[in-house]
Amino acid sequence: MMRDRNDVPMVQSENEIFVDSSNIVGNESLGGDGELLPEVGMTFASETELFDFYKRYAYAVGFPVRRRNSKKDDDGVVRYVTFTCGSEGRRSNNSTTVLKPQPTSQIDCKTRISASVDVLGKWRINTVNLKHNHKTSPSKSRLYRCNRELSAIVKRKLEVNDVAGIPLHKSFNSTVVEAGGYENMTYVERDCRNYIKRVRILRLGKGDAAALQSYFSKMQSQCSGFYFSMNLDDEGRLKNVFWADNRSRQAYKEFGDVVTFDTTYLMNKYNMSFTPFVGVNHHGQSTLLSCDKAMQNAIAIVFPNAKHRWCLWHIIKKLPEKFRYHNDKSSIFSCMHDLVYDSQREDEFENG
């Protein structure tokens, strides 16, 4: 008996061998597209070679695959693996919304292969189950996550266009045209967005960090009250930065009784967050105290006794979502707004 990453027992069966929709050619079994079918006894030079073989078979049949579990020996070397259909397992739905349940692709499909490595380092398939409890679709194989990938040419084009300021959706549409239509695409727009997101983070290289440090040093030389602190990674790329000019530091001495920081941050071209520290002056106006990219550790050190609160805007925004099917949602919204915005005393709010 094995246990997967969710600690769900999985039982191996020596009789777990099913083959359907295949043609027998000599001593080899072929799938519909001529792809060799997985069979007990097949051997492979490595786990990677085994997985690539199973992926090619799955692509031809039309279902996604994933590595379900593995078992290591005392030396930490993987000796047993199971590759399954992407619809394997059954995800529990904890949603309380009966009228709009969350969709799931996990429908307890039993299709899988398991293999183990022998003393010579060869991987041998031990069990095979090729029977799905759902329809497969070869035409959709290219869009399954396990098969999607961006070519080097596409990556380069996305980067060049992003530097030039071309919106990503336009770059994606141009690649669709070049591919001859969506049916020829091996990736989706989300893959492009995720790639550019990673590139933007790495784009803040040594030169940019040095330029920013040079600028801050210049500001500090002009005004001794200017303060900044920078944190770089092992490759010299900027991780986070904090700065406060003299005016902001003096303002904190006078108006530091109440300090807020906006965590609903904006994203710049480097995909880094921007967090302003804001106080309230004697005119009831917001005044900038400082700016920081990362603040979690600083809060714990500088404000150990601070009281934290949830953002009121986010709380109010959640009401329609939480009460969408409630018969009295209109009166609930009205009551909540009156309590939040019109209560003058703590006991009035709590009682309401």
GROMACS .gro file of C-alpha atoms in nm:
model
  352
    1MET     CA    1   0.000   0.000   0.000
    2MET     CA    2   0.127   0.347  -0.094
    3ARG     CA    3   0.022   0.689   0.027
    4ASP     CA    4   0.006   0.994  -0.194
    5ARG     CA    5   0.103   1.350  -0.105
    6ASN     CA    6  -0.240   1.402   0.055
    7ASP     CA    7  -0.190   1.090   0.266
    8VAL     CA    8  -0.464   0.905   0.079
    9PRO     CA    9  -0.403   0.527   0.068
   10MET     CA   10  -0.343   0.385  -0.278
   11VAL     CA   11  -0.348   0.008  -0.329
   12GLN     CA   12  -0.150  -0.163  -0.599
   13SER     CA   13  -0.321  -0.448  -0.779
   14GLU     CA   14  -0.140  -0.715  -0.975
   15ASN     CA   15  -0.451  -0.753  -1.190
   16GLU     CA   16  -0.469  -0.384  -1.275
   17ILE     CA   17  -0.419  -0.432  -1.651
   18PHE     CA   18  -0.672  -0.296  -1.899
   19VAL     CA   19  -0.620  -0.229  -2.269
   20ASP     CA   20  -0.884  -0.097  -2.505
   21SER     CA   21  -0.906   0.090  -2.836
   22SER     CA   22  -0.580  -0.065  -2.957
   23ASN     CA   23  -0.451  -0.253  -3.258
   24ILE     CA   24  -0.212  -0.547  -3.232
   25VAL     CA   25   0.077  -0.527  -3.480
   26GLY     CA   26   0.317  -0.819  -3.444
   27ASN     CA   27   0.410  -0.825  -3.076
   28GLU     CA   28   0.340  -0.454  -3.023
   29SER     CA   29   0.015  -0.283  -2.922
   30LEU     CA   30  -0.056   0.047  -3.095
   31GLY     CA   31  -0.305   0.319  -3.009
   32GLY     CA   32  -0.532   0.497  -3.253
   33ASP     CA   33  -0.254   0.728  -3.381
   34GLY     CA   34   0.005   0.451  -3.399
   35GLU     CA   35   0.148   0.544  -3.059
   36LEU     CA   36   0.289   0.251  -2.865
   37LEU     CA   37   0.061   0.150  -2.577
   38PRO     CA   38   0.201   0.112  -2.223
   39GLU     CA   39   0.231  -0.254  -2.130
   40VAL     CA   40   0.351  -0.445  -1.827
   41GLY     CA   41   0.715  -0.542  -1.869
   42MET     CA   42   0.827  -0.245  -2.080
   43THR     CA   43   1.162  -0.108  -1.965
   44PHE     CA   44   1.315   0.240  -1.987
   45ALA     CA   45   1.659   0.382  -1.922
   46SER     CA   46   1.533   0.650  -1.681
   47GLU     CA   47   1.226   0.786  -1.509
   48THR     CA   48   1.230   1.084  -1.745
   49GLU     CA   49   1.224   0.854  -2.049
   50LEU     CA   50   0.931   0.664  -1.896
   51PHE     CA   51   0.735   0.982  -1.828
   52ASP     CA   52   0.801   1.118  -2.179
   53PHE     CA   53   0.672   0.792  -2.324
   54TYR     CA   54   0.354   0.810  -2.118
   55LYS     CA   55   0.303   1.176  -2.212
   56ARG     CA   56   0.329   1.093  -2.584
   57TYR     CA   57   0.073   0.817  -2.542
   58ALA     CA   58  -0.159   1.047  -2.344
   59TYR     CA   59  -0.123   1.321  -2.606
   60ALA     CA   60  -0.231   1.081  -2.881
   61VAL     CA   61  -0.529   0.956  -2.679
   62GLY     CA   62  -0.626   1.299  -2.547
   63PHE     CA   63  -0.592   1.328  -2.169
   64PRO     CA   64  -0.360   1.517  -1.928
   65VAL     CA   65  -0.111   1.330  -1.710
   66ARG     CA   66   0.061   1.397  -1.381
   67ARG     CA   67   0.298   1.228  -1.140
   68ARG     CA   68   0.084   1.098  -0.857
   69ASN     CA   69   0.327   0.953  -0.604
   70SER     CA   70   0.672   0.808  -0.557
   71LYS     CA   71   0.861   0.600  -0.307
   72LYS     CA   72   1.225   0.643  -0.207
   73ASP     CA   73   1.466   0.396  -0.054
   74ASP     CA   74   1.676   0.456   0.257
   75ASP     CA   75   1.930   0.649   0.052
   76GLY     CA   76   1.666   0.892  -0.075
   77VAL     CA   77   1.668   0.749  -0.429
   78VAL     CA   78   1.328   0.720  -0.602
   79ARG     CA   79   1.248   0.354  -0.664
   80TYR     CA   80   0.875   0.357  -0.744
   81VAL     CA   81   0.651   0.602  -0.934
   82THR     CA   82   0.293   0.626  -1.048
   83PHE     CA   83   0.174   0.841  -1.340
   84THR     CA   84  -0.200   0.899  -1.367
   85CYS     CA   85  -0.465   1.071  -1.571
   86GLY     CA   86  -0.517   1.433  -1.472
   87SER     CA   87  -0.873   1.344  -1.367
   88GLU     CA   88  -0.749   1.096  -1.107
   89GLY     CA   89  -0.865   1.147  -0.749
   90ARG     CA   90  -1.172   1.322  -0.623
   91ARG     CA   91  -1.152   1.676  -0.496
   92SER     CA   92  -1.388   1.758  -0.211
   93ASN     CA   93  -1.601   2.066  -0.270
   94ASN     CA   94  -1.616   2.278   0.044
   95SER     CA   95  -1.823   2.548  -0.120
   96THR     CA   96  -2.147   2.630   0.058
   97THR     CA   97  -2.295   2.775  -0.260
   98VAL     CA   98  -2.531   2.503  -0.373
   99LEU     CA   99  -2.661   2.690  -0.677
  100LYS     CA  100  -2.311   2.754  -0.817
  101PRO     CA  101  -2.073   2.469  -0.727
  102GLN     CA  102  -1.706   2.502  -0.813
  103PRO     CA  103  -1.609   2.297  -1.121
  104THR     CA  104  -1.348   2.027  -1.086
  105SER     CA  105  -1.166   1.804  -1.332
  106GLN     CA  106  -1.089   1.537  -1.073
  107ILE     CA  107  -1.354   1.266  -1.121
  108ASP     CA  108  -1.172   0.965  -0.978
  109CYS     CA  109  -1.040   0.832  -1.309
  110LYS     CA  110  -0.838   0.514  -1.249
  111THR     CA  111  -0.614   0.537  -1.557
  112ARG     CA  112  -0.249   0.503  -1.453
  113ILE     CA  113   0.077   0.321  -1.486
  114SER     CA  114   0.321   0.233  -1.210
  115ALA     CA  115   0.685   0.140  -1.244
  116SER     CA  116   0.986   0.056  -1.033
  117VAL     CA  117   1.360   0.057  -1.089
  118ASP     CA  118   1.564  -0.265  -1.082
  119VAL     CA  119   1.917  -0.329  -0.958
  120LEU     CA  120   2.056  -0.230  -1.298
  121GLY     CA  121   1.885   0.107  -1.292
  122LYS     CA  122   1.621   0.017  -1.553
  123TRP     CA  123   1.263   0.130  -1.501
  124ARG     CA  124   1.005  -0.145  -1.556
  125ILE     CA  125   0.630  -0.093  -1.589
  126ASN     CA  126   0.455  -0.308  -1.327
  127THR     CA  127   0.086  -0.220  -1.360
  128VAL     CA  128  -0.121  -0.061  -1.636
  129ASN     CA  129  -0.477   0.067  -1.641
  130LEU     CA  130  -0.585   0.240  -1.965
  131LYS     CA  131  -0.959   0.252  -1.903
  132HIS     CA  132  -1.098   0.605  -1.847
  133ASN     CA  133  -1.430   0.690  -1.682
  134HIS     CA  134  -1.464   0.998  -1.905
  135LYS     CA  135  -1.429   1.095  -2.269
  136THR     CA  136  -1.084   1.175  -2.407
  137SER     CA  137  -1.012   1.437  -2.672
  138PRO     CA  138  -0.692   1.432  -2.879
  139SER     CA  139  -0.782   1.775  -3.022
  140LYS     CA  140  -0.750   1.927  -2.674
  141SER     CA  141  -0.417   1.765  -2.586
  142ARG     CA  142  -0.214   2.071  -2.688
  143LEU     CA  143  -0.399   2.285  -2.432
  144TYR     CA  144  -0.351   2.061  -2.129
  145ARG     CA  145  -0.113   2.218  -1.882
  146CYS     CA  146   0.135   1.929  -1.901
  147ASN     CA  147   0.174   1.989  -2.277
  148ARG     CA  148   0.167   2.368  -2.304
  149GLU     CA  149   0.495   2.543  -2.369
  150LEU     CA  150   0.634   2.862  -2.522
  151SER     CA  151   0.899   2.829  -2.789
  152ALA     CA  152   1.220   3.032  -2.768
  153ILE     CA  153   1.104   3.245  -3.062
  154VAL     CA  154   0.772   3.328  -2.895
  155LYS     CA  155   0.945   3.410  -2.566
  156ARG     CA  156   1.182   3.648  -2.741
  157LYS     CA  157   0.900   3.821  -2.924
  158LEU     CA  158   0.700   3.866  -2.605
  159GLU     CA  159   1.001   4.018  -2.428
  160VAL     CA  160   1.081   4.260  -2.712
  161ASN     CA  161   0.719   4.375  -2.738
  162ASP     CA  162   0.693   4.417  -2.361
  163VAL     CA  163   1.003   4.640  -2.353
  164ALA     CA  164   0.852   4.841  -2.639
  165GLY     CA  165   0.533   4.892  -2.437
  166ILE     CA  166   0.306   4.680  -2.655
  167PRO     CA  167   0.013   4.538  -2.453
  168LEU     CA  168   0.041   4.165  -2.397
  169HIS     CA  169  -0.297   4.081  -2.547
  170LYS     CA  170  -0.184   4.238  -2.875
  171SER     CA  171   0.140   4.038  -2.868
  172PHE     CA  172  -0.058   3.720  -2.805
  173ASN     CA  173  -0.300   3.794  -3.088
  174SER     CA  174  -0.010   3.843  -3.328
  175THR     CA  175   0.132   3.500  -3.236
  176VAL     CA  176  -0.211   3.349  -3.303
  177VAL     CA  177  -0.210   3.500  -3.652
  178GLU     CA  178   0.144   3.376  -3.717
  179ALA     CA  179   0.046   3.025  -3.602
  180GLY     CA  180  -0.246   3.020  -3.843
  181GLY     CA  181  -0.521   3.025  -3.581
  182TYR     CA  182  -0.600   2.912  -3.227
  183GLU     CA  183  -0.619   2.549  -3.335
  184ASN     CA  184  -0.244   2.552  -3.397
  185MET     CA  185  -0.146   2.712  -3.064
  186THR     CA  186   0.050   2.514  -2.804
  187TYR     CA  187  -0.014   2.769  -2.528
  188VAL     CA  188  -0.278   3.011  -2.404
  189GLU     CA  189  -0.267   3.380  -2.318
  190ARG     CA  190  -0.225   3.305  -1.948
  191ASP     CA  191   0.104   3.126  -2.022
  192CYS     CA  192   0.230   3.442  -2.193
  193ARG     CA  193   0.127   3.659  -1.900
  194ASN     CA  194   0.296   3.430  -1.649
  195TYR     CA  195   0.616   3.429  -1.853
  196ILE     CA  196   0.630   3.808  -1.886
  197LYS     CA  197   0.560   3.839  -1.515
  198ARG     CA  198   0.870   3.633  -1.437
  199VAL     CA  199   1.077   3.822  -1.693
  200ARG     CA  200   0.984   4.160  -1.548
  201ILE     CA  201   1.107   4.054  -1.206
  202LEU     CA  202   1.441   3.942  -1.348
  203ARG     CA  203   1.467   4.249  -1.567
  204LEU     CA  204   1.556   4.464  -1.269
  205GLY     CA  205   1.923   4.380  -1.311
  206LYS     CA  206   2.247   4.506  -1.167
  207GLY     CA  207   2.241   4.824  -1.372
  208ASP     CA  208   1.900   4.932  -1.250
  209ALA     CA  209   1.981   4.863  -0.886
  210ALA     CA  210   2.309   5.055  -0.918
  211ALA     CA  211   2.131   5.346  -1.084
  212LEU     CA  212   1.874   5.363  -0.804
  213GLN     CA  213   2.144   5.348  -0.538
  214SER     CA  214   2.336   5.626  -0.715
  215TYR     CA  215   2.023   5.842  -0.724
  216PHE     CA  216   1.951   5.789  -0.355
  217SER     CA  217   2.312   5.861  -0.265
  218LYS     CA  218   2.287   6.188  -0.456
  219MET     CA  219   1.968   6.278  -0.265
  220GLN     CA  220   2.142   6.196   0.063
  221SER     CA  221   2.438   6.420  -0.024
  222GLN     CA  222   2.200   6.710  -0.089
  223CYS     CA  223   2.005   6.652   0.231
  224SER     CA  224   2.151   6.463   0.526
  225GLY     CA  225   1.799   6.386   0.648
  226PHE     CA  226   1.731   6.162   0.349
  227TYR     CA  227   1.739   5.794   0.449
  228PHE     CA  228   1.732   5.479   0.236
  229SER     CA  229   1.806   5.109   0.267
  230MET     CA  230   1.838   4.857  -0.014
  231ASN     CA  231   1.844   4.477  -0.016
  232LEU     CA  232   2.001   4.286  -0.308
  233ASP     CA  233   2.002   3.916  -0.391
  234ASP     CA  234   2.311   3.702  -0.456
  235GLU     CA  235   2.321   3.814  -0.819
  236GLY     CA  236   2.304   4.182  -0.740
  237ARG     CA  237   1.937   4.228  -0.830
  238LEU     CA  238   1.719   4.453  -0.621
  239LYS     CA  239   1.487   4.267  -0.382
  240ASN     CA  240   1.338   4.560  -0.190
  241VAL     CA  241   1.409   4.920  -0.100
  242PHE     CA  242   1.296   5.163   0.170
  243TRP     CA  243   1.334   5.540   0.165
  244ALA     CA  244   1.214   5.848   0.352
  245ASP     CA  245   1.311   6.209   0.286
  246ASN     CA  246   1.371   6.466   0.558
  247ARG     CA  247   1.025   6.624   0.528
  248SER     CA  248   0.858   6.284   0.577
  249ARG     CA  249   1.078   6.201   0.876
  250GLN     CA  250   0.993   6.529   1.045
  251ALA     CA  251   0.626   6.475   0.966
  252TYR     CA  252   0.641   6.137   1.141
  253LYS     CA  253   0.766   6.305   1.462
  254GLU     CA  254   0.464   6.534   1.463
  255PHE     CA  255   0.197   6.317   1.305
  256GLY     CA  256   0.302   5.960   1.381
  257ASP     CA  257   0.009   5.881   1.611
  258VAL     CA  258  -0.179   5.709   1.329
  259VAL     CA  259   0.010   5.532   1.051
  260THR     CA  260  -0.150   5.342   0.764
  261PHE     CA  261   0.002   5.156   0.471
  262ASP     CA  262  -0.184   5.058   0.159
  263THR     CA  263  -0.134   4.691   0.079
  264THR     CA  264  -0.361   4.712  -0.227
  265TYR     CA  265  -0.051   4.818  -0.414
  266LEU     CA  266   0.011   4.923  -0.771
  267MET     CA  267   0.237   4.720  -0.997
  268ASN     CA  268   0.512   4.885  -1.198
  269LYS     CA  269   0.694   4.747  -1.501
  270TYR     CA  270   0.923   4.545  -1.272
  271ASN     CA  271   0.620   4.377  -1.116
  272MET     CA  272   0.727   4.495  -0.769
  273SER     CA  273   0.485   4.629  -0.512
  274PHE     CA  274   0.487   4.988  -0.387
  275THR     CA  275   0.378   5.055  -0.029
  276PRO     CA  276   0.345   5.412   0.101
  277PHE     CA  277   0.337   5.481   0.478
  278VAL     CA  278   0.080   5.755   0.539
  279GLY     CA  279  -0.002   5.964   0.846
  280VAL     CA  280  -0.263   6.231   0.927
  281ASN     CA  281  -0.158   6.591   0.989
  282HIS     CA  282  -0.324   6.860   1.206
  283HIS     CA  283  -0.557   6.953   0.920
  284GLY     CA  284  -0.690   6.599   0.891
  285GLN     CA  285  -0.501   6.552   0.565
  286SER     CA  286  -0.298   6.250   0.462
  287THR     CA  287   0.076   6.305   0.467
  288LEU     CA  288   0.342   6.075   0.321
  289LEU     CA  289   0.583   5.941   0.581
  290SER     CA  290   0.791   5.693   0.380
  291CYS     CA  291   0.782   5.426   0.111
  292ASP     CA  292   0.867   5.056   0.127
  293LYS     CA  293   0.857   4.753  -0.100
  294ALA     CA  294   0.842   4.491   0.174
  295MET     CA  295   0.707   4.571   0.519
  296GLN     CA  296   0.611   4.251   0.698
  297ASN     CA  297   0.935   4.216   0.894
  298ALA     CA  298   0.961   4.588   0.961
  299ILE     CA  299   0.613   4.600   1.115
  300ALA     CA  300   0.695   4.324   1.361
  301ILE     CA  301   1.014   4.503   1.472
  302VAL     CA  302   0.910   4.869   1.472
  303PHE     CA  303   0.544   4.831   1.568
  304PRO     CA  304   0.535   4.525   1.799
  305ASN     CA  305   0.226   4.648   1.986
  306ALA     CA  306   0.037   4.788   1.687
  307LYS     CA  307  -0.328   4.703   1.636
  308HIS     CA  308  -0.401   4.576   1.288
  309ARG     CA  309  -0.734   4.595   1.111
  310TRP     CA  310  -0.888   4.459   0.793
  311CYS     CA  311  -0.947   4.708   0.513
  312LEU     CA  312  -1.303   4.843   0.540
  313TRP     CA  313  -1.332   4.872   0.162
  314HIS     CA  314  -1.259   4.502   0.122
  315ILE     CA  315  -1.508   4.407   0.393
  316ILE     CA  316  -1.790   4.604   0.231
  317LYS     CA  317  -1.696   4.467  -0.110
  318LYS     CA  318  -1.741   4.112   0.023
  319LEU     CA  319  -2.105   4.164   0.124
  320PRO     CA  320  -2.264   4.099  -0.218
  321GLU     CA  321  -2.055   3.784  -0.255
  322LYS     CA  322  -2.140   3.643   0.088
  323PHE     CA  323  -2.512   3.726   0.076
  324ARG     CA  324  -2.581   3.684  -0.296
  325TYR     CA  325  -2.862   3.430  -0.244
  326HIS     CA  326  -3.001   3.565   0.083
  327ASN     CA  327  -3.363   3.678   0.064
  328ASP     CA  328  -3.302   3.980   0.289
  329LYS     CA  329  -2.969   4.088   0.138
  330SER     CA  330  -3.092   4.442   0.061
  331SER     CA  331  -3.193   4.512   0.420
  332ILE     CA  332  -2.870   4.349   0.545
  333PHE     CA  333  -2.659   4.576   0.322
  334SER     CA  334  -2.848   4.883   0.441
  335CYS     CA  335  -2.809   4.787   0.806
  336MET     CA  336  -2.438   4.714   0.767
  337HIS     CA  337  -2.370   5.046   0.595
  338ASP     CA  338  -2.556   5.237   0.867
  339LEU     CA  339  -2.359   5.062   1.140
  340VAL     CA  340  -2.022   5.107   0.971
  341TYR     CA  341  -2.057   5.469   0.865
  342ASP     CA  342  -2.305   5.620   1.112
  343SER     CA  343  -2.222   5.461   1.449
  344GLN     CA  344  -2.076   5.720   1.685
  345ARG     CA  345  -1.978   5.497   1.979
  346GLU     CA  346  -1.829   5.150   2.020
  347ASP     CA  347  -2.123   5.016   2.217
  348GLU     CA  348  -2.365   5.148   1.954
  349PHE     CA  349  -2.179   4.959   1.684
  350GLU     CA  350  -2.148   4.637   1.888
  351ASN     CA  351  -2.514   4.636   1.986
  352GLY     CA  352  -2.619   4.705   1.627
   0.00000   0.00000   0.00000
